[in-house]
Amino acid sequence: MIFTRTLLKRHSVLPGFDLALGFTLLYLCFIVLIPLSAAFLKTATMTWPAFWEAVSSPRVLASYRLTFGASLGAALINSFFGLIVCWVLVRYDFPGKRVVDALVDLPFALPTAVAGIALTALYAQNGWIGQFLPFKVSFTPVGVFVALTFIGLPFVVRTLQPVLEDLQKEVEEAAATLGASRWQTFTMVIFPVLTPALMTGFALAFARALGEYGSVIFIAGNMPMISEITPLLIITKLEQYDYNGATAIAVVMLVAAFIMLLTVNGLQAWTRAKQGR
Amino acid sequence: MSMPSEALPLPKRSSAASVSPPDVTAATTEPAWIKWSLIGVALTFLTLFLFIPLAIVFIEAFKKGWGVYLAAITDPDALSAIKLTLIAAGISVPMNLVFGIAAAWCIAKFEFRGKNLLLTLIDLPFSVSPVISGLIFVLVFGLQGWFGEWLRDHDLKVIFAVPGIVLATVFITFPFVARELIPLMQAQGTEQEEAARVLGANGWQLFRRITLPNVKWALLYGVILCNARAMGEFGAVSVVSGHIRGQTNTMPLHIEILYNEYQFAASFAVASLLAGLALVTLVLKYVVEQRVKAQKRAVEGQEET
């Protein structure tokens, strides 16, 4: 019987494998892989010095600093507050909890352009929130940070939530029996279990923020060297018909995105291992 | 340790909380002042970054009254933007639905080499910046691109036209249905389908009578998310659309144009439609999530007994 198995697939009585896999691969190639390869093939036609100049001019470097810096800051803030929000949603009861829980996903569902104009209106100097702040938010790099915080908000909460829900109450009881204070139980028992999921959420929020465009361009002011994010710079180059320049920067961002994708995959495997699944 | 739940007619996994006596012990809860300050911090953060931004969309939209609101959303340019958005979502959601079912069928029901690689590749569009998602289609179909000259010679337009917008939307929403179906179908296993097969069901009967009813809620959830993203996509569509008013403008792009022209009330009026769609999406998501959770519990219950 072993010889009848194909090299690729284990035997099964269920039908439709060839058709389903064939269609999946074909669709994946035409919609995703071939178009994505266009970016890499395009840069392959550039000479190395030209590529290097396109991806490391001062204006591009400034946009990397802003994009990566603001993404990092937003992901950190989201990790801190996301942990608190998640804790409150899993452990406590308060009026309106279900509505709050459902609304946490809003940044996933709300189009980025809508988020962008709403945040700009709020954080402008005469806006509802902006008027109370001693510093400018809209049309500054701080605005970029605010927009990226908004769009990354659900990631940490949603990654942590199932892990915190699965946490056995007995473990905490055992810690308390052994004389641990509540704070010690949290830092030495609960937090280590949450760490992989927290890092996964952080990485997801950071990865999402790196590529974000819609919500940022309204609030950033988009001044070159100061508040211009890398995705916007790609569009600017494209509008100047500098296809090589745009694609070269895009390839740098794609490589960063792929590294984040692998990181997230690794962290998720770690989360599962830690939970003993 | 375990309760004799096997004896119950309906296998339902009870959580530890409902089995053990109510744990009001001070050792495993926080003092009330810590509890309420944590709730306070969480709600303040969410209010500043979520609730107020959502509220202001509707407040700004109706600031100048119903008349301005209605005029903004019945403007011919707005109507054509709404139409194009519906077309883009109407094409890309069914395409990704078919793909999602096919991908979930081969990944969840069969064992084959390279499965993990395939799973990672399906996730790829999630990690690509929307701007780059648009750019790659310009590189393929744009005038300077691979098929640019051929398309021009045959008088076909993809970039700065509707096909480009649809393609970019398909790319952006590519993984949604598949990602919802795969984990659930993997958890459900293949026993039911195999039994149906042994009893003589053909492939289509098998799928329609066994698999589809088992995954219908997750499927609906995937479609809802896919649709919300398809209608709201901005960056990718912005790159390929060319912003031709009344022709290649989707709703998010129309919002941008109005906003840049300082027509704030009109801009927020169109935005409020999409914000309404987002709220409907969240409500449907909540309902469907409850069903999926119940279904997952049922599956786990079956495995335990």
Coordinates of C-alpha atoms in Angstrom, one line a residue:
Chain A
M1 CA 0.0 0.0 0.0
I2 CA 2.8 2.3 0.8
F3 CA 3.7 2.6 -2.9
T4 CA 0.3 3.9 -3.8
R5 CA 0.9 7.0 -1.7
T6 CA 2.1 9.8 -3.7
L7 CA 5.3 11.5 -2.6
L8 CA 3.4 14.7 -1.8
K9 CA 0.3 13.7 0.1
R10 CA -0.8 11.0 2.6
H11 CA -3.6 8.7 1.5
S12 CA -7.2 9.9 2.2
V13 CA -10.6 8.7 1.2
L14 CA -11.8 12.3 0.9
P15 CA -12.2 13.7 -2.6
G16 CA -11.2 17.0 -4.1
F17 CA -7.6 17.4 -3.0
D18 CA -6.1 17.9 -6.4
L19 CA -8.7 20.4 -7.5
A20 CA -8.6 22.3 -4.2
L21 CA -4.8 22.4 -4.0
G22 CA -4.4 23.2 -7.6
F23 CA -6.8 26.1 -7.5
T24 CA -5.2 27.4 -4.2
L25 CA -1.7 27.4 -5.7
L26 CA -2.8 28.9 -9.0
Y27 CA -4.8 31.7 -7.3
L28 CA -1.9 32.3 -4.8
C29 CA 0.5 32.6 -7.7
F30 CA -1.6 35.0 -9.8
I31 CA -2.8 37.3 -7.0
V32 CA 0.1 37.3 -4.6
L33 CA 3.4 35.7 -5.6
I34 CA 3.8 36.9 -9.2
P35 CA 2.8 40.5 -8.5
L36 CA 5.1 40.6 -5.4
S37 CA 7.9 39.2 -7.4
A38 CA 7.5 42.2 -9.7
A39 CA 8.9 44.4 -7.0
F40 CA 12.0 42.3 -6.5
L41 CA 12.6 41.8 -10.3
K42 CA 12.3 45.5 -10.9
T43 CA 15.0 46.3 -8.4
A44 CA 17.1 43.5 -9.9
T45 CA 17.4 45.6 -13.0
M46 CA 18.9 48.5 -11.0
T47 CA 22.7 48.8 -10.4
W48 CA 23.8 48.4 -6.8
P49 CA 25.0 52.0 -6.4
A50 CA 21.6 53.3 -7.9
F51 CA 19.7 51.0 -5.5
W52 CA 21.8 52.1 -2.5
E53 CA 21.4 55.8 -3.3
A54 CA 17.6 55.3 -3.7
V55 CA 17.2 53.6 -0.3
S56 CA 19.7 55.7 1.7
S57 CA 19.2 59.3 0.7
P58 CA 18.8 61.6 3.7
R59 CA 15.1 62.1 3.1
V60 CA 14.5 58.3 2.9
L61 CA 16.6 57.7 6.1
A62 CA 14.5 60.4 7.9
S63 CA 11.3 58.6 6.8
Y64 CA 12.7 55.2 8.1
R65 CA 13.5 56.8 11.5
L66 CA 10.0 58.2 11.8
T67 CA 8.2 55.1 10.6
F68 CA 10.2 52.6 12.7
G69 CA 10.4 55.0 15.7
A70 CA 6.7 55.9 15.8
S71 CA 5.8 52.2 15.2
L72 CA 8.0 51.1 18.0
G73 CA 6.5 53.7 20.4
A74 CA 3.0 52.9 19.4
A75 CA 3.5 49.2 19.8
L76 CA 5.1 49.8 23.3
I77 CA 2.2 52.0 24.4
N78 CA -0.2 49.4 23.1
S79 CA 1.6 46.6 24.9
F80 CA 1.3 48.4 28.2
F81 CA -2.3 49.6 27.9
G82 CA -3.3 46.5 26.0
L83 CA -2.2 44.3 29.0
I84 CA -4.3 46.5 31.3
V85 CA -7.3 46.5 29.0
C86 CA -7.1 42.7 28.5
W87 CA -6.8 42.1 32.3
V88 CA -9.8 44.3 33.0
L89 CA -11.9 42.6 30.3
V90 CA -11.0 39.0 31.4
R91 CA -10.9 39.4 35.2
Y92 CA -13.4 42.1 36.2
D93 CA -17.0 42.9 35.6
F94 CA -18.3 46.4 35.1
P95 CA -21.2 48.0 33.4
G96 CA -20.9 48.0 29.6
K97 CA -18.1 45.5 29.5
R98 CA -19.5 43.6 26.5
V99 CA -19.8 46.8 24.4
V100 CA -16.2 47.8 25.3
D101 CA -15.0 44.3 24.5
A102 CA -16.7 44.4 21.1
L103 CA -15.4 48.0 20.3
V104 CA -11.8 47.0 20.9
D105 CA -11.9 45.5 17.4
L106 CA -13.0 48.9 15.9
P107 CA -9.6 49.7 14.4
F108 CA -9.8 46.4 12.4
A109 CA -13.2 47.3 11.0
L110 CA -13.0 51.1 10.6
P111 CA -11.5 52.2 7.3
T112 CA -8.1 53.8 7.9
A113 CA -9.2 57.0 6.0
V114 CA -12.1 57.5 8.4
A115 CA -9.8 56.9 11.4
G116 CA -7.4 59.4 9.9
I117 CA -9.8 62.3 9.5
A118 CA -11.4 61.6 12.9
L119 CA -8.1 61.6 14.8
T120 CA -6.9 64.7 12.9
A121 CA -10.1 66.6 13.9
L122 CA -9.7 65.5 17.5
Y123 CA -6.1 66.2 18.0
A124 CA -5.9 69.5 16.0
Q125 CA -5.1 72.5 18.1
N126 CA -8.8 73.5 18.3
G127 CA -10.0 69.9 18.5
W128 CA -11.7 68.3 21.4
I129 CA -8.6 66.7 22.8
G130 CA -5.9 68.9 21.1
Q131 CA -7.1 72.1 22.8
F132 CA -6.2 70.6 26.2
L133 CA -2.7 69.5 25.2
P134 CA 0.3 71.7 25.8
F135 CA 2.0 70.6 22.6
K136 CA 0.9 70.2 19.0
V137 CA -0.2 66.7 17.9
S138 CA -1.8 67.0 14.5
F139 CA 0.7 67.8 11.7
T140 CA 3.7 66.7 13.8
P141 CA 5.5 63.4 14.3
V142 CA 3.4 63.0 17.5
G143 CA 0.4 62.7 15.2
V144 CA 2.0 59.8 13.4
F145 CA 2.4 58.1 16.8
V146 CA -1.2 58.7 17.7
A147 CA -2.6 57.3 14.5
L148 CA -0.3 54.2 14.8
T149 CA -1.4 53.7 18.3
F150 CA -5.1 53.7 17.2
I151 CA -4.6 51.1 14.4
G152 CA -2.4 48.8 16.5
L153 CA -4.7 48.8 19.6
P154 CA -6.5 45.5 19.1
F155 CA -3.5 43.3 18.5
V156 CA -2.1 43.0 22.0
V157 CA -5.6 42.8 23.6
R158 CA -6.7 40.1 21.2
T159 CA -3.5 38.0 21.4
L160 CA -3.4 38.1 25.2
Q161 CA -7.1 37.5 25.8
P162 CA -7.3 33.7 25.1
V163 CA -4.1 33.1 27.0
L164 CA -5.3 35.0 30.1
E165 CA -8.7 33.3 29.9
D166 CA -7.0 29.8 29.8
L167 CA -4.8 30.6 32.8
Q168 CA -5.7 28.1 35.6
K169 CA -6.9 29.8 38.8
E170 CA -5.3 26.9 40.7
V171 CA -1.8 28.2 39.9
E172 CA -2.5 31.5 41.5
E173 CA -4.1 29.9 44.5
A174 CA -1.0 27.7 44.9
A175 CA 1.2 30.8 44.7
A176 CA -0.9 32.5 47.4
T177 CA -0.8 29.4 49.5
L178 CA 3.0 29.5 49.3
G179 CA 3.0 33.0 50.7
A180 CA 3.3 35.1 47.5
S181 CA 1.8 38.5 47.6
R182 CA -0.6 39.4 44.8
W183 CA 2.1 41.5 43.1
Q184 CA 4.6 38.7 43.4
T185 CA 2.0 36.2 41.9
F186 CA 1.5 38.6 39.0
T187 CA 5.2 39.3 38.3
M188 CA 6.5 35.8 38.9
V189 CA 3.6 33.5 38.0
I190 CA 1.2 35.2 35.6
F191 CA 3.4 37.5 33.7
P192 CA 5.9 34.9 32.5
V193 CA 3.0 32.9 31.1
L194 CA 1.7 35.9 29.3
T195 CA 5.2 37.0 27.9
P196 CA 5.2 35.1 24.6
A197 CA 1.6 36.3 23.8
L198 CA 2.5 39.8 24.8
M199 CA 5.5 39.8 22.5
T200 CA 3.5 38.3 19.7
G201 CA 0.9 41.1 20.1
F202 CA 3.7 43.7 20.2
A203 CA 5.2 42.3 17.0
L204 CA 1.9 42.2 15.3
A205 CA 1.1 45.8 16.2
F206 CA 4.6 46.9 15.2
A207 CA 4.4 45.1 11.8
R208 CA 1.0 46.6 11.1
A209 CA 2.2 50.1 12.0
L210 CA 5.2 49.8 9.7
G211 CA 3.1 49.6 6.6
E212 CA 0.2 51.9 7.7
Y213 CA -0.7 54.7 5.3
G214 CA -4.3 55.8 5.4
S215 CA -4.7 57.0 8.9
V216 CA -1.3 58.6 9.1
I217 CA -1.3 60.9 6.1
F218 CA -4.1 63.0 7.3
I219 CA -2.7 63.7 10.7
A220 CA 1.0 63.8 9.9
G221 CA 1.3 67.0 7.9
N222 CA 3.7 65.1 5.6
M223 CA 6.7 67.5 5.8
P224 CA 9.8 65.9 4.2
M225 CA 12.5 65.1 6.7
I226 CA 10.1 65.8 9.6
S227 CA 6.8 64.0 9.4
E228 CA 6.9 62.0 6.2
I229 CA 6.4 58.3 6.6
T230 CA 8.1 55.7 4.3
P231 CA 4.9 54.5 2.6
L232 CA 4.0 58.1 1.7
L233 CA 7.5 58.6 0.3
I234 CA 6.9 55.5 -2.0
I235 CA 3.7 57.2 -3.3
T236 CA 5.5 60.5 -3.8
K237 CA 8.2 58.8 -5.9
L238 CA 5.6 57.0 -7.9
E239 CA 3.8 60.3 -8.6
Q240 CA 7.1 61.7 -9.9
Y241 CA 7.4 58.6 -12.2
D242 CA 10.4 57.5 -10.3
Y243 CA 9.4 53.8 -10.5
N244 CA 12.9 52.6 -9.6
G245 CA 13.2 54.8 -6.5
A246 CA 9.7 53.8 -5.3
T247 CA 10.3 50.1 -5.9
A248 CA 13.7 50.1 -4.2
I249 CA 12.2 51.6 -1.0
A250 CA 9.3 49.2 -1.2
V251 CA 11.7 46.3 -1.3
V252 CA 13.4 47.5 1.9
M253 CA 10.0 47.7 3.6
L254 CA 9.0 44.3 2.2
V255 CA 12.1 42.7 3.6
A256 CA 11.3 44.3 7.0
A257 CA 7.8 43.0 6.7
F258 CA 8.9 39.5 5.9
I259 CA 11.3 39.5 8.9
M260 CA 8.4 40.6 11.1
L261 CA 6.2 37.8 9.6
L262 CA 8.9 35.2 10.5
T263 CA 9.3 36.7 14.0
V264 CA 5.5 36.5 14.6
N265 CA 5.4 32.9 13.4
G266 CA 8.3 32.0 15.8
L267 CA 6.6 33.8 18.7
Q268 CA 3.3 32.1 18.0
A269 CA 5.1 28.7 18.1
W270 CA 6.7 29.7 21.4
T271 CA 3.3 30.8 22.8
R272 CA 1.8 27.4 21.9
A273 CA 4.8 25.6 23.4
K274 CA 4.6 27.6 26.6
Q275 CA 0.9 26.7 26.9
G276 CA 1.7 23.1 26.4
R277 CA -0.5 22.6 23.4
Chain B
M1 CA -10.4 16.3 39.6
S2 CA -12.7 16.0 36.7
M3 CA -16.5 16.1 37.0
P4 CA -18.4 13.2 35.7
S5 CA -19.6 15.3 32.7
E6 CA -19.5 12.1 30.5
A7 CA -22.7 11.0 32.2
L8 CA -24.5 14.1 31.0
P9 CA -26.6 13.7 27.9
L10 CA -25.1 16.8 26.3
P11 CA -21.4 16.9 26.6
K12 CA -20.6 20.4 27.5
R13 CA -17.2 21.4 28.9
S14 CA -17.7 23.3 32.0
S15 CA -15.1 25.9 32.9
A16 CA -13.3 25.6 36.2
A17 CA -15.0 28.7 37.5
S18 CA -18.5 27.2 37.4
V19 CA -17.3 24.0 39.0
S20 CA -15.4 25.3 42.0
P21 CA -17.1 27.3 44.7
P22 CA -17.2 31.0 44.2
D23 CA -13.7 32.3 44.7
V24 CA -14.0 35.4 46.7
T25 CA -10.7 34.8 48.4
A26 CA -8.6 37.9 48.8
A27 CA -5.6 35.8 47.8
T28 CA -6.5 35.6 44.2
T29 CA -8.2 38.9 43.5
E30 CA -7.0 42.4 43.8
P31 CA -8.2 45.0 46.4
A32 CA -11.2 47.0 45.1
W33 CA -9.1 50.2 44.7
I34 CA -6.7 48.5 42.4
K35 CA -9.5 46.9 40.5
W36 CA -11.3 50.2 39.9
S37 CA -8.2 52.1 39.1
L38 CA -7.2 49.5 36.5
I39 CA -10.7 49.7 35.0
G40 CA -10.3 53.5 35.1
V41 CA -7.0 53.5 33.3
A42 CA -8.2 51.0 30.7
L43 CA -11.4 53.0 30.0
T44 CA -9.6 56.3 29.8
F45 CA -7.1 54.9 27.3
L46 CA -9.9 53.4 25.2
T47 CA -12.0 56.6 25.4
L48 CA -9.1 58.8 24.2
F49 CA -8.1 56.4 21.4
L50 CA -11.3 54.6 20.4
F51 CA -14.6 56.0 21.6
I52 CA -14.1 59.7 21.0
P53 CA -12.7 59.1 17.5
L54 CA -15.7 57.0 16.7
A55 CA -18.1 59.5 18.1
I56 CA -16.6 62.5 16.4
V57 CA -17.2 61.0 13.0
F58 CA -21.0 61.1 13.5
I59 CA -20.9 64.4 15.4
E60 CA -19.0 66.2 12.6
A61 CA -21.1 64.5 10.0
F62 CA -24.4 66.0 11.4
K63 CA -22.8 69.3 12.6
K64 CA -24.4 71.3 9.7
G65 CA -27.7 69.4 9.8
W66 CA -29.5 66.8 7.9
G67 CA -29.7 68.8 4.7
V68 CA -25.9 69.1 4.3
Y69 CA -25.6 65.4 5.3
L70 CA -28.1 64.2 2.7
A71 CA -26.6 66.5 0.0
A72 CA -23.2 65.1 0.7
I73 CA -24.1 61.5 0.3
T74 CA -26.5 62.0 -2.6
D75 CA -24.0 64.1 -4.6
P76 CA -23.3 62.4 -8.0
D77 CA -19.6 62.0 -7.2
A78 CA -20.4 60.4 -3.9
L79 CA -23.0 58.0 -5.4
S80 CA -20.5 56.9 -8.1
A81 CA -17.9 56.4 -5.3
I82 CA -20.4 54.3 -3.4
K83 CA -21.2 52.3 -6.6
L84 CA -17.5 51.6 -7.3
T85 CA -16.9 50.5 -3.7
L86 CA -19.8 48.1 -4.0
I87 CA -18.5 46.7 -7.3
A88 CA -15.0 46.2 -5.9
A89 CA -16.3 44.5 -2.8
G90 CA -18.8 42.5 -4.8
I91 CA -16.1 41.0 -7.0
S92 CA -13.3 40.6 -4.5
V93 CA -15.3 39.0 -1.6
P94 CA -16.7 36.1 -3.7
M95 CA -13.3 35.5 -5.3
N96 CA -11.6 35.3 -1.9
L97 CA -14.5 33.2 -0.6
V98 CA -14.0 30.5 -3.2
F99 CA -10.3 30.7 -2.6
G100 CA -10.8 30.5 1.2
I101 CA -12.9 27.4 0.9
A102 CA -10.5 25.6 -1.5
A103 CA -7.5 26.5 0.6
A104 CA -9.2 25.4 3.9
W105 CA -10.3 22.1 2.3
C106 CA -6.9 21.0 1.2
I107 CA -5.0 22.4 4.3
A108 CA -7.5 21.2 7.0
K109 CA -8.6 17.9 5.5
F110 CA -5.4 16.5 4.0
E111 CA -1.8 16.0 5.1
F112 CA 0.8 17.0 2.5
R113 CA 4.3 18.4 2.3
G114 CA 4.9 22.1 2.4
K115 CA 1.7 22.8 4.3
N116 CA 3.3 25.2 6.7
L117 CA 4.9 27.1 3.9
L118 CA 1.6 27.4 2.2
L119 CA 0.0 28.7 5.4
T120 CA 2.7 31.3 5.7
L121 CA 2.3 32.4 2.0
I122 CA -1.5 32.8 2.5
D123 CA -0.7 35.2 5.3
L124 CA 1.7 37.3 3.2
P125 CA -0.8 40.0 2.1
F126 CA -1.4 40.8 5.8
S127 CA 2.2 41.9 6.2
V128 CA 2.6 43.8 3.0
S129 CA 2.0 47.6 3.3
P130 CA -1.2 48.7 1.4
V131 CA 0.9 51.1 -0.5
I132 CA 3.2 48.3 -1.7
S133 CA 0.2 46.2 -2.6
G134 CA -0.9 48.9 -5.0
L135 CA 2.6 49.5 -6.3
I136 CA 3.2 45.8 -7.3
F137 CA 0.1 46.0 -9.6
V138 CA 1.4 49.2 -11.1
L139 CA 4.7 47.4 -11.8
V140 CA 2.8 44.5 -13.5
F141 CA 0.0 46.4 -15.4
G142 CA 1.2 50.0 -15.5
L143 CA 2.4 51.6 -18.7
Q144 CA 6.0 51.0 -17.7
G145 CA 5.2 47.5 -16.4
W146 CA 5.3 44.0 -17.7
F147 CA 2.1 44.1 -19.7
G148 CA 1.9 47.9 -20.1
E149 CA 2.6 48.0 -23.8
W150 CA 0.5 45.0 -24.6
L151 CA -2.5 46.5 -22.7
R152 CA -2.0 49.8 -24.4
D153 CA -1.9 48.2 -27.9
H154 CA -5.1 46.4 -27.2
D155 CA -6.8 49.5 -25.7
L156 CA -7.2 47.9 -22.3
K157 CA -6.8 49.8 -19.0
V158 CA -6.1 48.1 -15.7
I159 CA -4.2 50.8 -13.7
F160 CA -6.1 54.0 -13.2
A161 CA -9.3 52.0 -14.0
V162 CA -11.7 49.7 -12.3
P163 CA -9.8 46.4 -12.9
G164 CA -6.8 47.7 -11.0
I165 CA -9.0 48.8 -8.1
V166 CA -10.5 45.3 -8.0
L167 CA -7.2 43.6 -8.2
A168 CA -5.7 45.6 -5.4
T169 CA -8.8 44.9 -3.2
V170 CA -8.5 41.2 -3.9
F171 CA -4.9 41.2 -2.9
I172 CA -5.6 43.2 0.4
T173 CA -8.5 40.9 1.4
F174 CA -6.9 37.7 0.2
P175 CA -6.4 35.8 3.5
F176 CA -9.5 36.8 5.5
V177 CA -11.9 33.9 4.7
A178 CA -9.1 31.3 4.6
R179 CA -7.7 32.4 8.0
E180 CA -11.2 32.0 9.6
L181 CA -11.9 28.6 8.1
I182 CA -8.6 26.8 8.5
P183 CA -8.3 26.6 12.3
L184 CA -11.9 25.6 12.8
M185 CA -11.8 22.9 10.1
Q186 CA -8.5 21.6 11.4
A187 CA -10.1 21.3 14.9
Q188 CA -13.2 19.5 13.5
G189 CA -11.0 16.8 11.8
T190 CA -12.1 14.5 9.0
E191 CA -14.2 11.8 10.7
Q192 CA -17.6 13.1 9.7
E193 CA -16.6 13.5 6.1
E194 CA -15.0 10.1 6.0
A195 CA -18.2 8.5 7.5
A196 CA -20.3 10.3 4.9
R197 CA -17.9 9.0 2.2
V198 CA -18.2 5.5 3.4
L199 CA -22.0 5.8 3.3
G200 CA -21.7 6.7 -0.3
A201 CA -21.9 10.5 -0.4
N202 CA -20.2 12.1 -3.4
G203 CA -17.9 15.1 -3.1
W204 CA -20.5 17.8 -3.5
Q205 CA -23.0 16.1 -1.1
L206 CA -20.2 15.7 1.4
F207 CA -19.3 19.4 1.2
R208 CA -22.9 20.7 1.2
R209 CA -24.3 18.5 3.9
I210 CA -21.4 18.0 6.3
T211 CA -18.6 20.5 5.9
L212 CA -20.6 23.6 5.1
P213 CA -23.1 23.4 8.0
N214 CA -20.1 22.8 10.3
V215 CA -18.3 25.9 9.3
K216 CA -21.1 28.2 8.3
W217 CA -20.6 30.7 11.1
A218 CA -16.9 31.0 10.7
L219 CA -17.5 31.3 7.0
L220 CA -19.9 34.2 7.5
Y221 CA -17.5 35.8 9.9
G222 CA -14.7 35.6 7.4
V223 CA -16.9 37.1 4.7
I224 CA -17.9 40.0 7.0
L225 CA -14.3 40.9 7.8
C226 CA -13.3 40.5 4.2
N227 CA -16.1 42.8 3.1
A228 CA -15.4 45.5 5.7
R229 CA -11.8 45.6 4.6
A230 CA -12.7 45.5 0.9
M231 CA -15.0 48.5 1.3
G232 CA -12.6 50.5 3.5
E233 CA -9.3 49.9 1.7
F234 CA -7.5 53.2 1.1
G235 CA -3.7 52.9 0.5
A236 CA -3.6 50.2 -2.1
V237 CA -6.6 51.6 -4.0
S238 CA -5.2 55.1 -3.8
V239 CA -2.0 54.0 -5.7
V240 CA -3.8 52.2 -8.5
S241 CA -6.9 54.5 -8.9
G242 CA -5.6 57.7 -10.4
H243 CA -8.3 59.6 -8.4
I244 CA -10.5 60.4 -11.4
R245 CA -13.6 61.9 -9.9
G246 CA -16.9 60.1 -10.7
Q247 CA -14.9 57.3 -12.4
T248 CA -12.2 55.7 -10.3
N249 CA -13.0 57.1 -6.9
T250 CA -14.0 54.7 -4.1
M251 CA -15.6 55.9 -0.9
P252 CA -12.4 56.2 1.1
L253 CA -10.8 58.1 -1.7
H254 CA -13.8 60.4 -2.0
I255 CA -13.5 61.1 1.8
E256 CA -9.9 62.2 1.2
I257 CA -10.8 64.5 -1.7
L258 CA -13.5 66.2 0.2
Y259 CA -11.3 66.6 3.2
N260 CA -8.5 68.1 1.2
E261 CA -11.0 70.6 -0.2
Y262 CA -12.0 71.6 3.3
Q263 CA -15.5 70.2 2.9
F264 CA -15.3 68.7 6.3
A265 CA -19.0 68.1 6.9
A266 CA -19.4 66.4 3.6
S267 CA -16.2 64.3 4.2
F268 CA -17.4 63.2 7.6
A269 CA -20.9 62.4 6.1
V270 CA -19.4 59.9 3.7
A271 CA -17.1 58.7 6.5
S272 CA -20.1 58.1 8.7
L273 CA -21.5 55.6 6.2
L274 CA -18.3 53.6 6.4
A275 CA -18.2 54.0 10.2
G276 CA -21.7 52.7 10.3
L277 CA -20.6 49.7 8.2
A278 CA -17.8 49.1 10.7
L279 CA -20.3 49.1 13.6
V280 CA -22.6 46.7 11.8
T281 CA -19.5 44.5 11.2
L282 CA -18.6 44.6 14.9
V283 CA -22.1 43.6 15.9
L284 CA -22.3 40.7 13.4
K285 CA -18.8 39.7 14.4
Y286 CA -19.9 39.5 18.0
V287 CA -23.0 37.4 17.2
V288 CA -21.0 35.1 14.9
E289 CA -18.2 34.8 17.5
Q290 CA -20.6 33.5 20.1
R291 CA -21.8 30.9 17.6
V292 CA -18.2 29.8 16.7
K293 CA -17.3 29.6 20.4
A294 CA -20.3 27.4 21.1
Q295 CA -19.4 25.3 18.1
K296 CA -15.8 25.0 19.2
R297 CA -16.9 23.9 22.7
A298 CA -19.1 21.3 21.0
V299 CA -16.2 20.0 19.0
E300 CA -14.0 19.8 22.1
G301 CA -16.8 18.2 24.0
Q302 CA -17.0 15.5 21.4
E303 CA -13.2 14.9 21.6
E304 CA -13.4 14.4 25.3
T305 CA -16.1 11.9 25.4

